[in-house]
Short mmCIF file of C-alpha atoms in Angstrom, two decimals:
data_model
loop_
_atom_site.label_atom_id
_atom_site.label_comp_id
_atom_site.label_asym_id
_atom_site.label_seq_id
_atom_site.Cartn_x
_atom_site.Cartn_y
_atom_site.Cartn_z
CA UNK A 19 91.10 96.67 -11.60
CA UNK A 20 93.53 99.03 -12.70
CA UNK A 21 94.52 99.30 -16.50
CA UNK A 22 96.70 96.34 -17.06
CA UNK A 23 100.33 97.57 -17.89
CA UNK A 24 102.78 95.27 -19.75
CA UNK A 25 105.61 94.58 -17.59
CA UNK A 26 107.88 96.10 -20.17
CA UNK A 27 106.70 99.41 -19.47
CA UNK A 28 108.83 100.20 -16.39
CA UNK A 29 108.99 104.14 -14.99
CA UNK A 30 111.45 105.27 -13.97
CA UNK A 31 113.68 104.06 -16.75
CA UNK A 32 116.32 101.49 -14.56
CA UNK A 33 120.22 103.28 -14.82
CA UNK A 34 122.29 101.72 -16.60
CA UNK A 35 124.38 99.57 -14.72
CA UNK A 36 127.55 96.95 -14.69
CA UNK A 37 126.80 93.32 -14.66
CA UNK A 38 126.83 91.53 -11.96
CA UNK A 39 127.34 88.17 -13.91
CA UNK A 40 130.63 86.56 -13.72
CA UNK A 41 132.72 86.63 -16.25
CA UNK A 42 131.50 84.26 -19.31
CA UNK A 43 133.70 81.01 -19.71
CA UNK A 44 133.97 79.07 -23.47
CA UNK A 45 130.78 77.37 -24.01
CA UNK A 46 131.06 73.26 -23.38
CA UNK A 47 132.12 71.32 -26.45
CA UNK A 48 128.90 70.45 -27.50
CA UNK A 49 127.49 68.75 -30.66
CA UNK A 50 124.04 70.21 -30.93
CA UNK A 51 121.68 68.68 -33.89
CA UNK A 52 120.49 71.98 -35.86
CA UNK A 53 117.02 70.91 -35.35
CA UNK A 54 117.24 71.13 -31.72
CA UNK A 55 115.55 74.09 -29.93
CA UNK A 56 118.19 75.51 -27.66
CA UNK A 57 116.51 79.34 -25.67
CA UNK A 58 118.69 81.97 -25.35
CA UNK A 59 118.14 81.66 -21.56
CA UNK A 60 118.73 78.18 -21.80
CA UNK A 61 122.46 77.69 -20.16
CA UNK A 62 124.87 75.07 -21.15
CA UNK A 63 127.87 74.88 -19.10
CA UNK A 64 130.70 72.69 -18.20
CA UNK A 65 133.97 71.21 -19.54
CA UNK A 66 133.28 67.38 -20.85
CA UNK A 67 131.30 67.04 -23.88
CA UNK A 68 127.41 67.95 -24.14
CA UNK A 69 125.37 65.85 -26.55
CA UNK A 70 121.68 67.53 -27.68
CA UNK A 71 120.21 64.79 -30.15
CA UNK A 72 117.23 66.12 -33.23
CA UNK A 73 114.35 67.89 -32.09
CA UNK A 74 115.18 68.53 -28.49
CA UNK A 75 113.52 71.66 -26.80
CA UNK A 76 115.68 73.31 -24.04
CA UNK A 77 113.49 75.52 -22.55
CA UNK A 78 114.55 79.16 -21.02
CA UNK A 79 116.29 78.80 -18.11
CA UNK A 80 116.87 74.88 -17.87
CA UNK A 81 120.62 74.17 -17.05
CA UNK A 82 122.40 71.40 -18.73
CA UNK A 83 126.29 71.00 -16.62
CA UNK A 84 129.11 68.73 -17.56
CA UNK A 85 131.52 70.05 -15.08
CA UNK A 86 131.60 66.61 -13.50
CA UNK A 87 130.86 64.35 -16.69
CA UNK A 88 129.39 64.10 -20.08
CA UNK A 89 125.84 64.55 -20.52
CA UNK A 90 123.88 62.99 -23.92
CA UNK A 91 120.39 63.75 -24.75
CA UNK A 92 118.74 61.79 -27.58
CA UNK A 93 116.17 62.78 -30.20
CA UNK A 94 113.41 64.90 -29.07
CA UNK A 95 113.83 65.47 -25.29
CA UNK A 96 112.20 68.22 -23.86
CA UNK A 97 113.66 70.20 -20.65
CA UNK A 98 111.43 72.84 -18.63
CA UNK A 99 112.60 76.17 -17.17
CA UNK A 100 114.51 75.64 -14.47
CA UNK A 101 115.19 71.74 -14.87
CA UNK A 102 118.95 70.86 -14.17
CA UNK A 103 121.13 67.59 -15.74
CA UNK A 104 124.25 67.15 -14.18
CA UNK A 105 126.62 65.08 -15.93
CA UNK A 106 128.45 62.72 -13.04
CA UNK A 107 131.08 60.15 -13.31
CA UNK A 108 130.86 58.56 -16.93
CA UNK A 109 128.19 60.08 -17.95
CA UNK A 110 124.43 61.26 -18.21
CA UNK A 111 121.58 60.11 -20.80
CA UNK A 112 118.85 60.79 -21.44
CA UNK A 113 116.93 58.67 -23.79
CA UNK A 114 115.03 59.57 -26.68
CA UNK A 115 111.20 61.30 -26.27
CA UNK A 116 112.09 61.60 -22.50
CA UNK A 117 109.93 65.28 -20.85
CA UNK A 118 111.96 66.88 -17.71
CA UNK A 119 109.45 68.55 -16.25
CA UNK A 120 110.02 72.00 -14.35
CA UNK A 121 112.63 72.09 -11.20
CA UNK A 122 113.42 68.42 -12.14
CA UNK A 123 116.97 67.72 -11.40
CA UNK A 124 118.37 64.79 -12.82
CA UNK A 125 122.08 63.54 -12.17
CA UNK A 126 121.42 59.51 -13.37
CA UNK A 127 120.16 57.78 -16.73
CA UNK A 128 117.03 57.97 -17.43
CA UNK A 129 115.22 55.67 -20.10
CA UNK A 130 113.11 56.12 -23.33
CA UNK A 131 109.64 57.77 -22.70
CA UNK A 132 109.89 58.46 -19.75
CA UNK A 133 108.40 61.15 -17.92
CA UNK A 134 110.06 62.76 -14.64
CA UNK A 135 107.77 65.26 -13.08
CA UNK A 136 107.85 68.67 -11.70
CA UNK A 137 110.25 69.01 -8.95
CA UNK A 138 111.76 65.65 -8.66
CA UNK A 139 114.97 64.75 -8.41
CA UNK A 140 116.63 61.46 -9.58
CA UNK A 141 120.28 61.13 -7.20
CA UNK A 142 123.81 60.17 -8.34
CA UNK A 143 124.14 57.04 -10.64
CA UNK A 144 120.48 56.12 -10.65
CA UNK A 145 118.90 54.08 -13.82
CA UNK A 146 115.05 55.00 -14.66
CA UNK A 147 114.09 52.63 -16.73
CA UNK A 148 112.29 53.38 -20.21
CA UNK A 149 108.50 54.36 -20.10
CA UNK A 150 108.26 55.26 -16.80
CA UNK A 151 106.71 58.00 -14.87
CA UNK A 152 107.81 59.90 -12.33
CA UNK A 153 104.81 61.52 -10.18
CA UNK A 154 105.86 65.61 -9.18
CA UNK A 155 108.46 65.97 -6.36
CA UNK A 156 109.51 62.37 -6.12
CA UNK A 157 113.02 61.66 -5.05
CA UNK A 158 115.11 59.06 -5.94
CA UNK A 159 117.96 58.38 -3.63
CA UNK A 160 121.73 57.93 -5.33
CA UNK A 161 121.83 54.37 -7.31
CA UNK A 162 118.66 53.62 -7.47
CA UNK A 163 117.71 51.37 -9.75
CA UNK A 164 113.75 51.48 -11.53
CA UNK A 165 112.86 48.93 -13.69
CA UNK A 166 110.90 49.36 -17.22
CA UNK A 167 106.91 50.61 -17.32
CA UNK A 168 107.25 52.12 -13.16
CA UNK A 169 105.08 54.56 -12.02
CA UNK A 170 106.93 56.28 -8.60
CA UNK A 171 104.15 58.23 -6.43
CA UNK A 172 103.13 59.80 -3.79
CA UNK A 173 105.12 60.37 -0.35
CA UNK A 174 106.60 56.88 0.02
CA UNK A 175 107.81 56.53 -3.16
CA UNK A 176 104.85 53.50 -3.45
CA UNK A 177 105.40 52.16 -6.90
CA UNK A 178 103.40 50.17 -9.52
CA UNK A 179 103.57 48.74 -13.14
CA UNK A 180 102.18 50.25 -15.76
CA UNK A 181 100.45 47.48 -17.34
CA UNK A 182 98.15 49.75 -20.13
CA UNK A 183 101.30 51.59 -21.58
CA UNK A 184 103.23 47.80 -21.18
CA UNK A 185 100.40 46.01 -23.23
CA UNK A 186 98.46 48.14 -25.33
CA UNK A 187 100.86 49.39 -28.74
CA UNK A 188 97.57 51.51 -29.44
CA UNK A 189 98.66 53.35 -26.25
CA UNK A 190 102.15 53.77 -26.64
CA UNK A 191 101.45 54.95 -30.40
CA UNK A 192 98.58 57.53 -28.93
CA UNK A 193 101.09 58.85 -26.34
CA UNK A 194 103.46 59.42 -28.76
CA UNK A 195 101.57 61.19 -31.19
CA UNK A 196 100.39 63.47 -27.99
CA UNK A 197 103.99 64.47 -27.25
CA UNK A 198 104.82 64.79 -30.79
CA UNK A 199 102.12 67.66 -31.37
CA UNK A 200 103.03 68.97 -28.33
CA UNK A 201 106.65 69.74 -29.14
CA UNK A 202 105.30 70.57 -32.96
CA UNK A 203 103.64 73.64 -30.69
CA UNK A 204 106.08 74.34 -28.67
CA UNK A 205 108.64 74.28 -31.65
CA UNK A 206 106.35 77.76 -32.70
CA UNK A 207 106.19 79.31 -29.29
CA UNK A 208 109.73 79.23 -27.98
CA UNK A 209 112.21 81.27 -29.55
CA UNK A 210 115.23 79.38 -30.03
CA UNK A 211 118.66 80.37 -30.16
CA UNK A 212 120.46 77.56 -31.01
CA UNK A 213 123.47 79.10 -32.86
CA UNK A 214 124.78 80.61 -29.32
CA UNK A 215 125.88 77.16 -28.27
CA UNK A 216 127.00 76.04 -31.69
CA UNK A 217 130.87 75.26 -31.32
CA UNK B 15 113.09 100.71 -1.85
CA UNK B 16 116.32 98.95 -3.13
CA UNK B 17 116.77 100.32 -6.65
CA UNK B 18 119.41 97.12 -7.29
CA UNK B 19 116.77 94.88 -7.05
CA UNK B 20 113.51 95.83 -7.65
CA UNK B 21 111.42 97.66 -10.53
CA UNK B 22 108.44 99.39 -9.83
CA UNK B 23 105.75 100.05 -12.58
CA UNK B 24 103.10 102.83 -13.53
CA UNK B 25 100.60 100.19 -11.15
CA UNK B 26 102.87 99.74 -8.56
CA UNK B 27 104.07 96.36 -9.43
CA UNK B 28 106.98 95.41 -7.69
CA UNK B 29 108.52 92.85 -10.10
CA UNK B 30 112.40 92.13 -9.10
CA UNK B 31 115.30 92.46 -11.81
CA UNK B 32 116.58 88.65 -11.25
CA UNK B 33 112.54 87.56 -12.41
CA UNK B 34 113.12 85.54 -15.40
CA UNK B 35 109.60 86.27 -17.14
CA UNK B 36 109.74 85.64 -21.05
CA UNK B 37 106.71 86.80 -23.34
CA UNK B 38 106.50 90.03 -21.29
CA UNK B 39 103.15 91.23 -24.15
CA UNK B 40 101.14 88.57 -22.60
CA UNK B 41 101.28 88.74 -18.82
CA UNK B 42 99.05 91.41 -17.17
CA UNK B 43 99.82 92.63 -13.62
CA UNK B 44 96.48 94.06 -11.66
CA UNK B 45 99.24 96.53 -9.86
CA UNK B 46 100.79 96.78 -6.42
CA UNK B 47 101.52 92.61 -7.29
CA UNK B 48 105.57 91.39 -5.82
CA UNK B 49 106.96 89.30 -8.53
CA UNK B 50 110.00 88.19 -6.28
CA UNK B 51 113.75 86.84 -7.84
CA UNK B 52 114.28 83.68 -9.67
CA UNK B 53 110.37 83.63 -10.66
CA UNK B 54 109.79 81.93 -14.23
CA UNK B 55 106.64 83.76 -15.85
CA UNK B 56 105.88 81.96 -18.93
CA UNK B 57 104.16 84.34 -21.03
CA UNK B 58 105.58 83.31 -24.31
CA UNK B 59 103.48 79.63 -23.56
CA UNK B 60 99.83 81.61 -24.84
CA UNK B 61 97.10 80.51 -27.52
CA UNK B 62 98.22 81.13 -30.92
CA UNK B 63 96.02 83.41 -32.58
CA UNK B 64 93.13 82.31 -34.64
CA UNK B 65 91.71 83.56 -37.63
CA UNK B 66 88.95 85.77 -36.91
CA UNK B 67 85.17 85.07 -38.77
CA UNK B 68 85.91 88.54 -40.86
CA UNK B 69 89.29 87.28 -42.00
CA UNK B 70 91.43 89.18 -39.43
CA UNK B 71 93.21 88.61 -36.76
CA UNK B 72 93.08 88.49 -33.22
CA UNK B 73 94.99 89.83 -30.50
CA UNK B 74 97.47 87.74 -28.79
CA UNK B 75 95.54 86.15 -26.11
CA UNK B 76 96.86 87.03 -22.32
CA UNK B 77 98.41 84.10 -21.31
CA UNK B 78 99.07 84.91 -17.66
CA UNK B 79 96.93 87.23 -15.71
CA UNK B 80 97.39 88.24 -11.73
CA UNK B 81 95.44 90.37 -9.50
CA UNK B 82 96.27 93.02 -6.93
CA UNK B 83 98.02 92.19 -4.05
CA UNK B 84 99.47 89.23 -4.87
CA UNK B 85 102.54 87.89 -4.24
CA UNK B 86 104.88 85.77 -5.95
CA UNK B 87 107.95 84.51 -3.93
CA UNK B 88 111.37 83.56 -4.97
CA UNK B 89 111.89 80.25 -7.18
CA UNK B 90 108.27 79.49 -8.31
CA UNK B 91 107.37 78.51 -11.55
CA UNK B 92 104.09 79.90 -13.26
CA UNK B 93 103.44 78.11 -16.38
CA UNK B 94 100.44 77.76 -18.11
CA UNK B 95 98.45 75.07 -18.66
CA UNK B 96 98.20 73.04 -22.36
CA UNK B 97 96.26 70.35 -23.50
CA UNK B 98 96.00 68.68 -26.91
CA UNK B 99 92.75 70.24 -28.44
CA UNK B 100 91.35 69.73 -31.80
CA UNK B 101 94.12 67.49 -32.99
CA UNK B 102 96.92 70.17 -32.48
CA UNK B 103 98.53 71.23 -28.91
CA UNK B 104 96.83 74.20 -27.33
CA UNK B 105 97.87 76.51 -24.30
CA UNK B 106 95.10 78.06 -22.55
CA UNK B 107 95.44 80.98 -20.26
CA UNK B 108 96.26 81.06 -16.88
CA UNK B 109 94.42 83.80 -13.54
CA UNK B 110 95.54 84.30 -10.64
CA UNK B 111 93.02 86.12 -8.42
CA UNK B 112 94.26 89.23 -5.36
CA UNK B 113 95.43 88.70 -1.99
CA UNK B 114 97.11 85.52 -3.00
CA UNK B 115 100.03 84.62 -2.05
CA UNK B 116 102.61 81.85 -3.41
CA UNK B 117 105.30 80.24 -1.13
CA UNK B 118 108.83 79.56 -2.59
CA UNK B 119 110.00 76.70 -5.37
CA UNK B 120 105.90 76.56 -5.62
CA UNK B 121 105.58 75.13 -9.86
CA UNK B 122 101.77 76.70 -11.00
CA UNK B 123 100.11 75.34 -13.84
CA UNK B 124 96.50 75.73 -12.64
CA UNK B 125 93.56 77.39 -14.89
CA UNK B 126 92.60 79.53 -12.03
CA UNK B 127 93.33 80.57 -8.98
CA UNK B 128 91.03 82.41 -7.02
CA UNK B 129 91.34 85.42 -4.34
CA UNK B 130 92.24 85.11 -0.92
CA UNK B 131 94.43 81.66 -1.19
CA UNK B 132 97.68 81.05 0.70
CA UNK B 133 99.97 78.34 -1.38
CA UNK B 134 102.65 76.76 0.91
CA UNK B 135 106.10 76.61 -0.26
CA UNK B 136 107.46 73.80 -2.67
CA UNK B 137 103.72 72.84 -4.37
CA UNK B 138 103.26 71.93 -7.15
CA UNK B 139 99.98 72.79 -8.82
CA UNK B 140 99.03 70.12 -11.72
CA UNK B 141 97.55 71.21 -15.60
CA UNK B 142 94.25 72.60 -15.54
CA UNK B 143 93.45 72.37 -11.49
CA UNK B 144 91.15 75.26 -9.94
CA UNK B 145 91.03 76.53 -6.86
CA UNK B 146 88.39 78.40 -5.50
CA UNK B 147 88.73 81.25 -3.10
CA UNK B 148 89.62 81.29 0.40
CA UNK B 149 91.78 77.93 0.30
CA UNK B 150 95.16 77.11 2.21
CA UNK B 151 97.76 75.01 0.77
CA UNK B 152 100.00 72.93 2.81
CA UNK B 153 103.52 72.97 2.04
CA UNK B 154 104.66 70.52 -0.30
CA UNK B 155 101.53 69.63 -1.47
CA UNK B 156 100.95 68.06 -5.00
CA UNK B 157 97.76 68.72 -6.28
CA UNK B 158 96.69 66.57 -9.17
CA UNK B 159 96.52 67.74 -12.57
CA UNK B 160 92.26 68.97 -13.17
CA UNK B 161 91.66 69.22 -9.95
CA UNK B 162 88.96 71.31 -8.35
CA UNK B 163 89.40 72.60 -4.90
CA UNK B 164 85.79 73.89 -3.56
CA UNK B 165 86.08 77.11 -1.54
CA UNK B 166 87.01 77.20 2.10
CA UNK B 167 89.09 73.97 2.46
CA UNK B 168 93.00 73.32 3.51
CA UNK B 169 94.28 70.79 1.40
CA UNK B 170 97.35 68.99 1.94
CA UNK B 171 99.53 65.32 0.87
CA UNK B 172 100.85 64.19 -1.75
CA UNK B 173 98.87 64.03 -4.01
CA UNK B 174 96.51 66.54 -2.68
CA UNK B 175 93.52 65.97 0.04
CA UNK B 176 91.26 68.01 1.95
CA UNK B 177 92.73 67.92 5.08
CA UNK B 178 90.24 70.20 6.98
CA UNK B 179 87.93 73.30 7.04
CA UNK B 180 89.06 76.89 7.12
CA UNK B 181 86.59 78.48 9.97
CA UNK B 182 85.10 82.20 9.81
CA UNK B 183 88.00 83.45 11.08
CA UNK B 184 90.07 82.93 7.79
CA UNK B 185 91.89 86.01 6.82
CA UNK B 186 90.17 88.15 9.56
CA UNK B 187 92.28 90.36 11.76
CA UNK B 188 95.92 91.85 11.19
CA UNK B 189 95.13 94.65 8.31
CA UNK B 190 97.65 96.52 10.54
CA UNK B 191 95.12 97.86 13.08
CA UNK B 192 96.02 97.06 17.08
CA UNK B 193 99.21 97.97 17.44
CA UNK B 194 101.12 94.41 18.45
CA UNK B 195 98.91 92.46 15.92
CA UNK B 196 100.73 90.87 12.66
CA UNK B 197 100.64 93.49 9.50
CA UNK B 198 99.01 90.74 7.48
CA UNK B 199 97.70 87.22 7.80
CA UNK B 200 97.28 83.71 5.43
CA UNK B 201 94.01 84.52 3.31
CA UNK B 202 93.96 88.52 4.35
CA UNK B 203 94.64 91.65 2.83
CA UNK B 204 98.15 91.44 1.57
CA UNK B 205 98.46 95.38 1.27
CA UNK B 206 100.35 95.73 4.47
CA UNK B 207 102.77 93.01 3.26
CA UNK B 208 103.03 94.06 -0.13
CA UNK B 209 104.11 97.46 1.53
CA UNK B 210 106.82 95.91 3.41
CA UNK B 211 108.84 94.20 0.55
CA UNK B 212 111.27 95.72 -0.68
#
C-alpha cells in the first residue's frame, strides 16, 4: 500500500476558477435556537418561515426547503448529510428527539421519537406517528397515515407494534439517554456554523 | 482527463470536485481510488482522542480508510459507524478493502469491507456490518445493522439474505486481455475501469 496521502494534498494545485453556483438568494426567515447545531454545508432554503427548535444537529449537507410551506423542527432533532424536509401545504414538523437518517426525505409530519431510516422517504401530507421506526429505504406513499409505537419494514411495508418501547418506561428512558449521549458527541465532532443562517 | 471535474493526487486518486468529504485529516486513500460527485465522506465522524498512559496524546484516529482500486460512485454516503461505549457515544473507524466497487445512492456504515466486493446501487449498509471478501450485493439491498456476510456469497432483500453462491469464476476474466472481452468485471481487477473514468 502506497503512503497514505490526505486528500487535501492535491498536485497540481486546481486554477482558480468562477463559481459555478447560482447566484445566492436571502436566507429563509428562520428562527434558529442558538443552541442548535446548524454545518456550514448544511443548506436552508426557501421563502416561508423555517423553525430549528434547542439542540438540533443539521448535519453537512442535509437540506431543509420551505419554498412550498413552513417547516418546524422541535428540540433536539437530528438530520444526516444529505436528508431533505420539504415544507408542503401548511406545513412540516418534526417533533421533538426525532433522527432523519441519511438520504431520508421527508415532506409530512412526523411524530416524537421517532426514527426514519436511511433512504426512506415519507410522501406529501403523511402523519408518522410518535415513537415509531422507520426500517432503511421504506416509502410511504402521499397521506399516509401511521399510528403511534409502528415499526414499517422490509419490502412490503409489513408493519408491527412496538409493544417493548409502548410498555416498558425503563425503555423509553434508556433510549433516550442513548440518543442524548449521542448528540452530546456529535455536538463535539461537527463544526457548526450556526450564525450563517441567523436572520 | 476533465480538469473541471476531477482532482488527481500524488497516489493517483481520482476524487471529483463536487465530493462533499468533510474531515479531510482523517480519510486515507490507498491511491488510484475514484471518489465520484455528490459522495459524502464523513471523516470529521472519528474517535476522539484519548489520553495516552504517558500523559500525551494520541493522533487523531483514521476514521475512514479505502484501498486501491476502489471505486466510489455518485450519491453514496460513507459514514462511519458509532455505538454508545463506556457510557459516552463512540465512533469507530471505518475500511474499505481494493477492487471494490460501490453502486450509486449506496449509504455505508459498515466496520469493514473487504476486497473484491461489488455493492449494487441504492444499499444501504447498517452500523457495524462486515463483509468479507469476494461478496456481491444486490441492488437495493438493506443489510442489517452487525451483520456478518461470510466470504463468497450474493446477498440480496430487504433486509439482507444470502441469496446464492458466487462460483470460481467470480472476478476471473476481463483484466483487458482478448480483445472483445469487457475491460473489467463485478469482483475483478478494477484497474482497467479505474483507467477509464474520467
Amino acid at each position: 500500500m502506497a503512503t497514505p496521502q490526505p486528500t487535501a494534498s492535491l498536485r497540481p494545485t486546481p486554477p482558480k476558477r468562477a463559481s459555478t453556483v447560482k447566484p445566492i438568494l436571502p436566507p429563509p426567515p428562520s428562527t434558529i435556537h442558538p443552541t442548535a447545531v446548524i454545518a456550514s454545508h448544511a443548506v436552508l432554503s426557501g421563502t416561508h418561515p423555517i423553525t430549528i427548535g434547542a439542540h438540533c444537529i443539521i448535519h453537512p449537507y442535509a437540506r431543509i426547503v420551505s419554498a412550498e410551506g413552513p417547516v418546524e423542527l422541535q428540540e433536539g432533532v437530528v438530520v444526516w448529510e444529505h436528508g431533505i424536509i420539504e415544507g408542503r401545504g401548511e406545513g412540516v414538523r418534526i417533533g421533538r428527539g426525532v433522527i432523519v437518517e441519511s438520504g431520508a426525505r421527508i415532506e409530512g409530519e412526523v411524530g416524537e421519537g421517532s426514527l426514519v431510516g436511511q433512504g426512506s422517504i415519507i410522501g406529501v401530507g403523511s402523519v408518522v406517528g410518535k415513537h415509531c421506526k422507520l426500517a432503511p429505504r421504506t416509502i410511504l406513499e402521499p397521506q399516509t397515515r401511521i399510528p403511534d409505537f409502528t415499526v414499517v419494514y422490509g419490502a412490503n411495508n409489513a408493519r408491527r407494534v412496538d409493544t417493548t418501547v409502548r410498555d416498558k418506561a425503563e425503555t423509553m428512558t434508556a433510549r433516550e439517554k442513548g440518543q442524548q449521549r449521542q448528540m452530546d458527541a456529535l455536538r463535539k465532532l461537527v463544526p457548526g456554523n450556526t450564525a450563517k443562517w441567523m436572520t | 482527463m476533465s480538469p473541471d471535474l476531477e482532482s488527481i493526487t500524488d497516489t493517483g486518486n481520482k476524487i471529483s470536485r463536487r465530493a462533499q468529504i468533510t474531515g479531510t485529516a482523517n480519510i486515507t486513500l490507498g491511491g488510484k481510488t475514484v471518489i465520484q460527485s455528490d459522495v459524502v465522506l464523513r471523516g470529521d465522524l472519528h474517535r476522539l482522542p484519548q489520553r495516552k498512559e504517558d500523559g500525551t496524546m494520541e493522533r487523531t484516529p483514521t476514521a475512514i480508510s479505502i484501498g486501491r482500486y476502489t471505486v466510489i460512485s455518485s450519491g453514496c454516503v460513507l459514514r462511519p459507524p458509532g455505538r454508545n461505549s463506556g457510557g459516552t457515544w463512540r465512533y469507530y473507524g471505518m475500511k474499505v478493502g481494493d477492487n471494490v466497487f460501490v453502486g450509486p445512492n449506496t449509504i455505508l456504515s459498515s466496520a469493514s469491507i473487504s476486497s473484491h466486493v461489488h455493492i449494487g446501487a441504492s444499499c444501504t449498509l447498517g452500523d457495524f456490518s462486515i463483509i468479507n471478501s469476494n461478496v456481491k450485493i444486490l441492488p437495493g439491498t438493506v443489510v442489517p445493522a452487525l451483520m456478518v456476510v461470510p466470504p463468497g456469497v450474493v446477498l440480496g432483500g430487504q433486509p439482507a439474505r444470502v441469496v446464492g453462491e458466487l462460483g470460481e469464476g467470480w472476478g476471473g476474466g476481463g483484466n483487458g486481455v482478448g480483445g472483445g472481452e469487457e475491460a473489467w468485471t463485478e469482483g475483478g481487477e478494477l484497474r482497467e475501469l479505474v483507467r477509464a473514468i474520467r
